[in-house]
Amino acid sequence: MPPVLSVMAAWSWRLIVIGVVIYFSAQIIVRLSFVALPVAIALLLTALLFPLTDRLRRAGLRPIWATWTTMLSAFAIIVGLGFIIGTRANDEFPRLIDQVQKTARDVQGWLLTGPLHLKEAQLTDMVGEIAKQINEQRSEITSTLLSTAAVFIEVLASIVLLLFITFFLLKDGDRIWAWFLRGFGSKAPRVDRAGRAAWHTLSQYIHGTVIVAAIHGVIIGIVLFGMGVPLWAPLAVLIFFASFIPIVGIFFAGGLAALVTLGAKGPVFALVFIGILLVEQQLENHVLQPLIVGRAVKFHPLAIILVLAIGGILGGIAGAAIAVPVAAVVYRALPELRRHPPELPPAAPHEPPPEPEPPADQAPCAGEDMSPQRSG
């Protein structure tokens, strides 16, 4: 058999085995997504919140109280932010409806008097066709709402599980890790190095992503506020959360913000907003990501797109959100698993210590026999 064919055959069956393992592992994760996704998101939250818990411990708080303080502080921030956004949305939504209606009348007038010269009967037919399609799809919309209610219950249960996991990881993370390492026996030091490298990468990624997402939200919020767009605060928060999905999330959230700008302020403001969004996205790709997140995740954009696609297929939006950090953790942990620790240098040779001399009063006399006494 030619050597090339032998090598190719060896690689082929190994790749087949690896592919089968990956396939069945993915199937298991999909079947256990109710547990797998909360665990993955809880790890991200733990990496984000652990610095505060660690500082509280160093300040003298017991682990249980440091964990409770961290969790309640995060919960208070989320509730306060949600209350402010809900209040502003409730106040600004009627104004948005009025501006959308005004924009629709302006667009209708432009279609009638502009270069297209459409007739009013044509517009009426178009609106009637849209209403007809909505009525025909009413049953499907109703079934979708019912299925959404079931999904909402599952999401609520996942959130409860997520909070429990995050709490115990913050409180007993070091003890859980030590218990986990005991199962690897002599391989525990190597697994420990890989785990610490993975945790360092995950912490860098989540903190860098939060900073980049906050910059996104602040810039877009200022732009929308300056343009006088209603619901600018909820849209800024939406862009903040969408920024956790690299490349893709910002375009979806930015597209929604552009639609709101189009309905509220017209096409000119919408085009200006899209231009600012594109410039800000380029600033993120070439400045923010390399400086803040790039140290932890040095992936090519093509690799990020492929990872996002796989995560989205397996886990939907949540899978796409955690796909990149999971890939980064695996990428950083594998070299530590393969790396052999450096061997220690041999100990320096040394002379055995001299035997202590007996005291003067116990020194043997000359000619005294020092041999052990024989019995009998």
Coordinates of C-alpha atoms in Angstrom, one line a residue:
M1 CA 0.0 0.0 0.0
P2 CA 1.4 3.4 -0.9
P3 CA 2.5 5.5 2.2
V4 CA 0.3 8.4 1.1
L5 CA -2.8 6.2 1.0
S6 CA -2.0 4.7 4.4
V7 CA -1.7 8.1 5.9
M8 CA -4.9 9.3 4.3
A9 CA -6.7 6.2 5.6
A10 CA -5.4 6.7 9.1
W11 CA -6.6 10.3 9.1
S12 CA -9.9 9.4 7.5
W13 CA -11.0 6.9 10.2
R14 CA -9.9 9.2 13.0
L15 CA -11.8 12.1 11.4
I16 CA -14.9 9.8 11.1
V17 CA -14.6 8.9 14.8
I18 CA -14.2 12.6 15.8
G19 CA -17.2 13.5 13.6
V20 CA -19.4 10.9 15.2
V21 CA -18.4 12.0 18.7
I22 CA -19.2 15.6 17.8
Y23 CA -22.5 14.7 16.3
F24 CA -23.7 12.7 19.2
S25 CA -22.4 15.3 21.7
A26 CA -24.4 18.0 19.8
Q27 CA -27.5 15.8 19.9
I28 CA -27.1 15.4 23.6
I29 CA -26.7 19.1 24.1
V30 CA -29.8 19.8 22.0
R31 CA -31.8 17.3 24.0
L32 CA -30.6 18.8 27.2
S33 CA -30.8 22.5 26.1
F34 CA -33.1 23.2 29.0
V35 CA -30.1 22.6 31.3
A36 CA -27.1 23.3 29.0
L37 CA -28.1 26.9 28.0
P38 CA -28.7 28.0 31.6
V39 CA -25.4 26.5 32.7
A40 CA -23.5 28.3 29.9
I41 CA -25.3 31.6 30.6
A42 CA -24.7 31.2 34.3
L43 CA -21.0 30.8 33.7
L44 CA -21.0 34.0 31.8
L45 CA -22.8 35.8 34.6
T46 CA -20.5 34.3 37.1
A47 CA -17.5 35.6 35.2
L48 CA -19.1 39.0 35.1
L49 CA -20.1 39.2 38.7
F50 CA -17.3 37.3 40.4
P51 CA -15.0 40.4 40.8
L52 CA -17.5 42.1 43.0
T53 CA -18.0 39.0 45.1
D54 CA -14.3 38.5 45.4
R55 CA -13.8 42.1 46.6
L56 CA -16.6 41.7 49.2
R57 CA -14.9 38.6 50.4
R58 CA -11.6 40.3 50.7
A59 CA -13.3 43.1 52.6
G60 CA -14.3 40.6 55.3
L61 CA -17.8 39.4 54.3
R62 CA -18.6 35.7 54.5
P63 CA -19.1 34.0 51.1
I64 CA -22.8 33.7 51.7
W65 CA -23.3 37.4 52.4
A66 CA -20.9 38.4 49.6
T67 CA -22.9 36.3 47.2
W68 CA -26.3 37.6 48.3
T69 CA -25.0 41.2 48.1
T70 CA -23.7 40.7 44.6
M71 CA -27.0 39.0 43.4
L72 CA -29.3 41.6 45.0
S73 CA -27.2 44.5 43.5
A74 CA -27.4 43.0 40.0
F75 CA -31.1 42.4 40.4
A76 CA -31.7 46.0 41.7
I77 CA -29.8 47.4 38.7
I78 CA -31.9 45.3 36.2
V79 CA -35.2 46.2 37.9
G80 CA -34.3 49.9 38.1
L81 CA -33.3 50.0 34.5
G82 CA -36.4 48.1 33.4
F83 CA -38.6 50.6 35.4
I84 CA -37.0 53.6 33.8
I85 CA -37.3 52.1 30.3
G86 CA -40.9 51.0 30.9
T87 CA -41.9 54.5 32.1
R88 CA -40.3 56.2 29.2
A89 CA -41.8 53.8 26.7
N90 CA -45.3 54.3 28.2
D91 CA -44.9 58.1 27.9
E92 CA -43.4 58.1 24.4
F93 CA -45.4 55.4 22.6
P94 CA -48.4 57.6 21.9
R95 CA -46.1 60.2 20.4
L96 CA -44.5 57.5 18.2
I97 CA -47.9 56.4 16.9
D98 CA -48.7 60.0 15.9
Q99 CA -45.4 60.5 14.2
V100 CA -45.7 57.2 12.3
Q101 CA -49.2 58.2 11.1
K102 CA -47.8 61.6 10.0
T103 CA -44.9 59.9 8.2
A104 CA -47.3 57.4 6.5
R105 CA -49.5 60.4 5.2
D106 CA -46.3 62.1 4.0
V107 CA -45.2 58.9 2.2
Q108 CA -48.7 58.5 0.7
G109 CA -48.6 62.0 -0.6
W110 CA -45.2 61.5 -2.1
L111 CA -46.4 58.4 -3.8
L112 CA -49.3 60.3 -5.3
T113 CA -47.5 63.5 -6.3
G114 CA -44.0 62.2 -6.6
P115 CA -42.2 60.7 -9.6
L116 CA -44.1 57.4 -9.3
H117 CA -47.5 59.2 -9.9
L118 CA -49.5 56.3 -8.3
K119 CA -53.2 56.6 -8.1
E120 CA -55.1 56.6 -4.9
A121 CA -57.1 53.6 -5.9
Q122 CA -53.8 51.6 -6.2
L123 CA -52.8 52.6 -2.7
T124 CA -56.2 51.6 -1.4
D125 CA -55.8 48.2 -3.1
M126 CA -52.4 47.8 -1.6
V127 CA -53.6 48.6 2.0
G128 CA -56.6 46.3 1.5
E129 CA -54.4 43.4 0.4
I130 CA -52.2 43.8 3.4
A131 CA -55.2 43.8 5.7
K132 CA -56.5 40.7 3.9
Q133 CA -53.3 38.8 4.4
I134 CA -53.3 39.7 8.1
N135 CA -56.9 38.4 8.5
E136 CA -56.0 35.2 6.6
Q137 CA -53.1 34.5 8.9
R138 CA -55.0 35.2 12.1
S139 CA -55.3 31.6 13.0
E140 CA -51.6 31.1 12.5
I141 CA -50.9 34.2 14.6
T142 CA -53.1 32.9 17.4
S143 CA -51.4 29.5 17.4
T144 CA -48.1 31.2 17.5
L145 CA -49.1 33.2 20.5
L146 CA -50.2 30.1 22.3
S147 CA -46.9 28.4 21.5
T148 CA -45.2 31.5 22.7
A149 CA -46.9 31.2 26.0
A150 CA -45.5 27.7 26.4
V151 CA -42.1 29.0 25.5
F152 CA -42.5 31.8 28.0
I153 CA -43.1 29.2 30.8
E154 CA -40.0 27.3 29.7
V155 CA -37.9 30.5 29.6
L156 CA -39.1 31.4 33.1
A157 CA -38.1 28.0 34.4
S158 CA -34.7 28.4 32.7
I159 CA -34.2 31.8 34.3
V160 CA -34.9 30.3 37.8
L161 CA -32.4 27.5 37.1
L162 CA -29.9 30.0 35.8
L163 CA -30.2 32.1 39.0
F164 CA -29.7 29.1 41.2
I165 CA -26.6 28.0 39.3
T166 CA -25.1 31.5 39.3
F167 CA -25.7 31.8 43.0
F168 CA -23.9 28.6 43.9
L169 CA -21.0 29.2 41.4
L170 CA -20.4 32.6 43.1
K171 CA -20.6 31.1 46.6
D172 CA -18.9 27.7 46.2
G173 CA -17.1 28.0 42.9
D174 CA -13.6 27.1 44.3
R175 CA -15.0 24.1 46.2
I176 CA -16.9 22.9 43.2
W177 CA -13.7 23.1 41.1
A178 CA -11.7 21.3 43.6
W179 CA -14.3 18.5 43.8
F180 CA -14.3 18.3 40.0
L181 CA -10.5 18.0 39.8
R182 CA -10.5 15.0 42.2
G183 CA -12.1 12.9 39.5
F184 CA -9.0 13.2 37.2
G185 CA -6.4 11.7 39.5
S186 CA -2.9 12.2 38.2
K187 CA -4.2 14.4 35.3
A188 CA -5.7 16.9 37.7
P189 CA -2.8 19.5 37.4
R190 CA -3.1 19.5 33.7
V191 CA -6.9 19.9 33.8
D192 CA -6.5 22.6 36.5
R193 CA -4.2 24.6 34.2
A194 CA -6.6 24.3 31.3
G195 CA -9.6 25.3 33.5
R196 CA -7.7 28.4 34.8
A197 CA -6.8 29.4 31.3
A198 CA -10.4 28.9 30.1
W199 CA -11.7 31.0 33.1
H200 CA -9.2 33.8 32.4
T201 CA -10.3 33.9 28.8
L202 CA -14.0 33.8 29.7
S203 CA -13.6 36.7 32.2
Q204 CA -11.7 38.8 29.7
Y205 CA -14.3 38.1 27.0
I206 CA -17.3 38.9 29.1
H207 CA -15.9 42.1 30.6
G208 CA -14.6 43.3 27.3
T209 CA -18.0 42.6 25.6
V210 CA -19.9 44.4 28.3
I211 CA -17.6 47.5 27.8
V212 CA -18.1 47.4 24.0
A213 CA -21.9 46.9 24.3
A214 CA -22.1 49.8 26.8
I215 CA -20.3 52.0 24.3
H216 CA -22.7 50.9 21.6
G217 CA -25.7 51.6 23.7
V218 CA -24.5 55.0 24.8
I219 CA -23.5 56.2 21.3
I220 CA -26.7 55.0 19.7
G221 CA -28.8 56.4 22.5
I222 CA -27.2 59.8 22.2
V223 CA -27.8 59.8 18.4
L224 CA -31.4 58.8 18.7
F225 CA -32.0 61.4 21.5
G226 CA -30.4 64.1 19.4
M227 CA -32.6 63.3 16.5
G228 CA -35.7 63.4 18.7
V229 CA -36.7 59.8 18.0
P230 CA -39.2 58.4 20.5
L231 CA -38.3 55.3 22.5
W232 CA -34.7 56.1 22.3
A233 CA -33.9 54.7 25.7
P234 CA -35.5 51.2 25.0
L235 CA -33.8 51.1 21.6
A236 CA -30.4 51.9 23.3
V237 CA -30.9 49.1 25.8
L238 CA -31.9 46.7 23.0
I239 CA -28.7 47.6 21.1
F240 CA -26.7 47.0 24.3
F241 CA -28.1 43.5 24.7
A242 CA -27.8 42.7 21.0
S243 CA -24.2 43.6 21.0
F244 CA -23.5 40.4 22.9
I245 CA -24.0 38.6 19.6
P246 CA -21.0 39.7 17.6
I247 CA -21.4 41.2 14.1
V248 CA -25.0 40.0 13.7
G249 CA -26.8 41.3 16.7
I250 CA -25.9 45.0 16.2
F251 CA -27.3 44.9 12.6
F252 CA -30.7 43.4 13.7
A253 CA -31.1 45.9 16.6
G254 CA -29.8 48.7 14.5
G255 CA -32.3 47.8 11.7
L256 CA -35.2 48.0 14.2
A257 CA -33.9 51.4 15.4
A258 CA -33.7 52.5 11.8
L259 CA -37.3 51.4 11.1
V260 CA -38.5 53.4 14.2
T261 CA -36.5 56.4 13.0
L262 CA -38.0 56.1 9.5
G263 CA -41.5 56.0 11.0
A264 CA -41.0 58.8 13.4
K265 CA -38.7 61.2 11.5
G266 CA -38.8 60.2 7.9
P267 CA -36.3 58.8 5.4
V268 CA -33.6 61.5 5.7
F269 CA -33.1 61.0 9.4
A270 CA -33.3 57.2 8.9
L271 CA -30.5 57.4 6.3
V272 CA -28.4 59.6 8.6
F273 CA -28.9 57.1 11.4
I274 CA -27.9 54.2 9.2
G275 CA -24.7 56.0 8.2
I276 CA -23.8 56.7 11.8
L277 CA -24.5 53.1 12.6
L278 CA -22.2 51.8 9.9
V279 CA -19.4 54.2 11.0
E280 CA -19.8 53.1 14.6
Q281 CA -19.8 49.4 13.6
Q282 CA -16.5 50.0 11.7
L283 CA -15.1 51.7 14.8
E284 CA -16.0 48.6 16.8
N285 CA -14.4 46.2 14.4
H286 CA -11.1 48.0 14.0
V287 CA -10.6 49.8 17.3
L288 CA -12.8 48.5 20.2
Q289 CA -12.8 44.8 19.5
P290 CA -9.0 44.5 18.9
L291 CA -8.1 46.7 21.9
I292 CA -10.7 45.4 24.4
V293 CA -11.9 41.9 23.4
G294 CA -9.2 40.9 20.9
R295 CA -6.7 39.9 23.6
A296 CA -9.0 37.1 24.7
V297 CA -10.6 36.1 21.4
K298 CA -8.3 36.3 18.4
F299 CA -10.7 34.9 15.8
H300 CA -11.0 35.8 12.2
P301 CA -14.4 37.3 11.2
L302 CA -15.1 34.2 9.1
A303 CA -14.5 32.0 12.1
I304 CA -16.9 34.1 14.2
I305 CA -19.6 33.9 11.5
L306 CA -19.3 30.1 11.3
V307 CA -19.4 29.8 15.1
L308 CA -22.4 32.0 15.3
A309 CA -24.2 30.0 12.6
I310 CA -23.5 26.7 14.4
G311 CA -24.6 28.2 17.7
G312 CA -27.7 29.7 16.2
I313 CA -28.7 26.3 14.6
L314 CA -28.2 24.4 17.8
G315 CA -29.5 26.9 20.4
G316 CA -31.3 29.7 18.6
I317 CA -30.6 33.3 19.8
A318 CA -29.2 32.0 23.2
G319 CA -26.9 29.6 21.3
A320 CA -25.6 32.3 19.1
A321 CA -24.9 34.5 22.1
I322 CA -22.8 31.9 23.9
A323 CA -21.2 30.3 20.8
V324 CA -18.2 32.7 20.6
P325 CA -17.2 32.6 24.3
V326 CA -17.5 28.8 24.2
A327 CA -15.3 28.5 21.2
A328 CA -12.8 30.9 22.7
V329 CA -12.7 28.9 25.9
V330 CA -12.1 25.6 24.1
Y331 CA -9.5 27.3 21.9
R332 CA -7.5 28.5 24.9
A333 CA -8.0 25.4 27.1
L334 CA -6.9 22.7 24.5
P335 CA -3.2 23.9 24.4
E336 CA -3.0 23.6 28.2
L337 CA -4.3 20.1 28.1
R338 CA -1.7 19.1 25.5
R339 CA 1.2 21.0 27.1
H340 CA 3.6 19.1 29.4
P341 CA 4.8 20.9 32.5
P342 CA 8.4 21.8 32.4
E343 CA 10.6 19.3 34.2
L344 CA 12.3 20.5 37.4
P345 CA 16.1 20.7 37.2
P346 CA 17.9 17.9 39.1
A347 CA 18.8 18.6 42.7
A348 CA 22.3 19.8 43.3
P349 CA 24.6 17.1 44.8
H350 CA 25.5 17.6 48.4
E351 CA 27.7 15.9 51.0
P352 CA 25.9 14.1 53.8
P353 CA 26.1 16.1 57.0
P354 CA 28.9 15.0 59.3
E355 CA 27.9 12.9 62.3
P356 CA 27.8 14.9 65.6
E357 CA 30.7 14.1 68.0
P358 CA 29.6 12.6 71.3
P359 CA 29.9 14.7 74.4
A360 CA 33.2 14.7 76.3
D361 CA 31.7 12.8 79.3
Q362 CA 30.4 10.1 77.0
A363 CA 33.5 9.7 74.8
P364 CA 34.9 6.2 74.8
C365 CA 38.2 5.5 76.5
A366 CA 41.1 4.3 74.5
G367 CA 41.0 0.6 73.9
E368 CA 37.3 0.3 74.8
D369 CA 35.4 -2.1 72.6
M370 CA 32.6 -0.3 70.5
S371 CA 31.1 -3.4 69.0
P372 CA 27.5 -4.2 69.9
Q373 CA 27.1 -6.7 72.7
R374 CA 26.3 -10.2 71.7
S375 CA 23.6 -12.0 73.5
G376 CA 24.4 -15.3 75.1

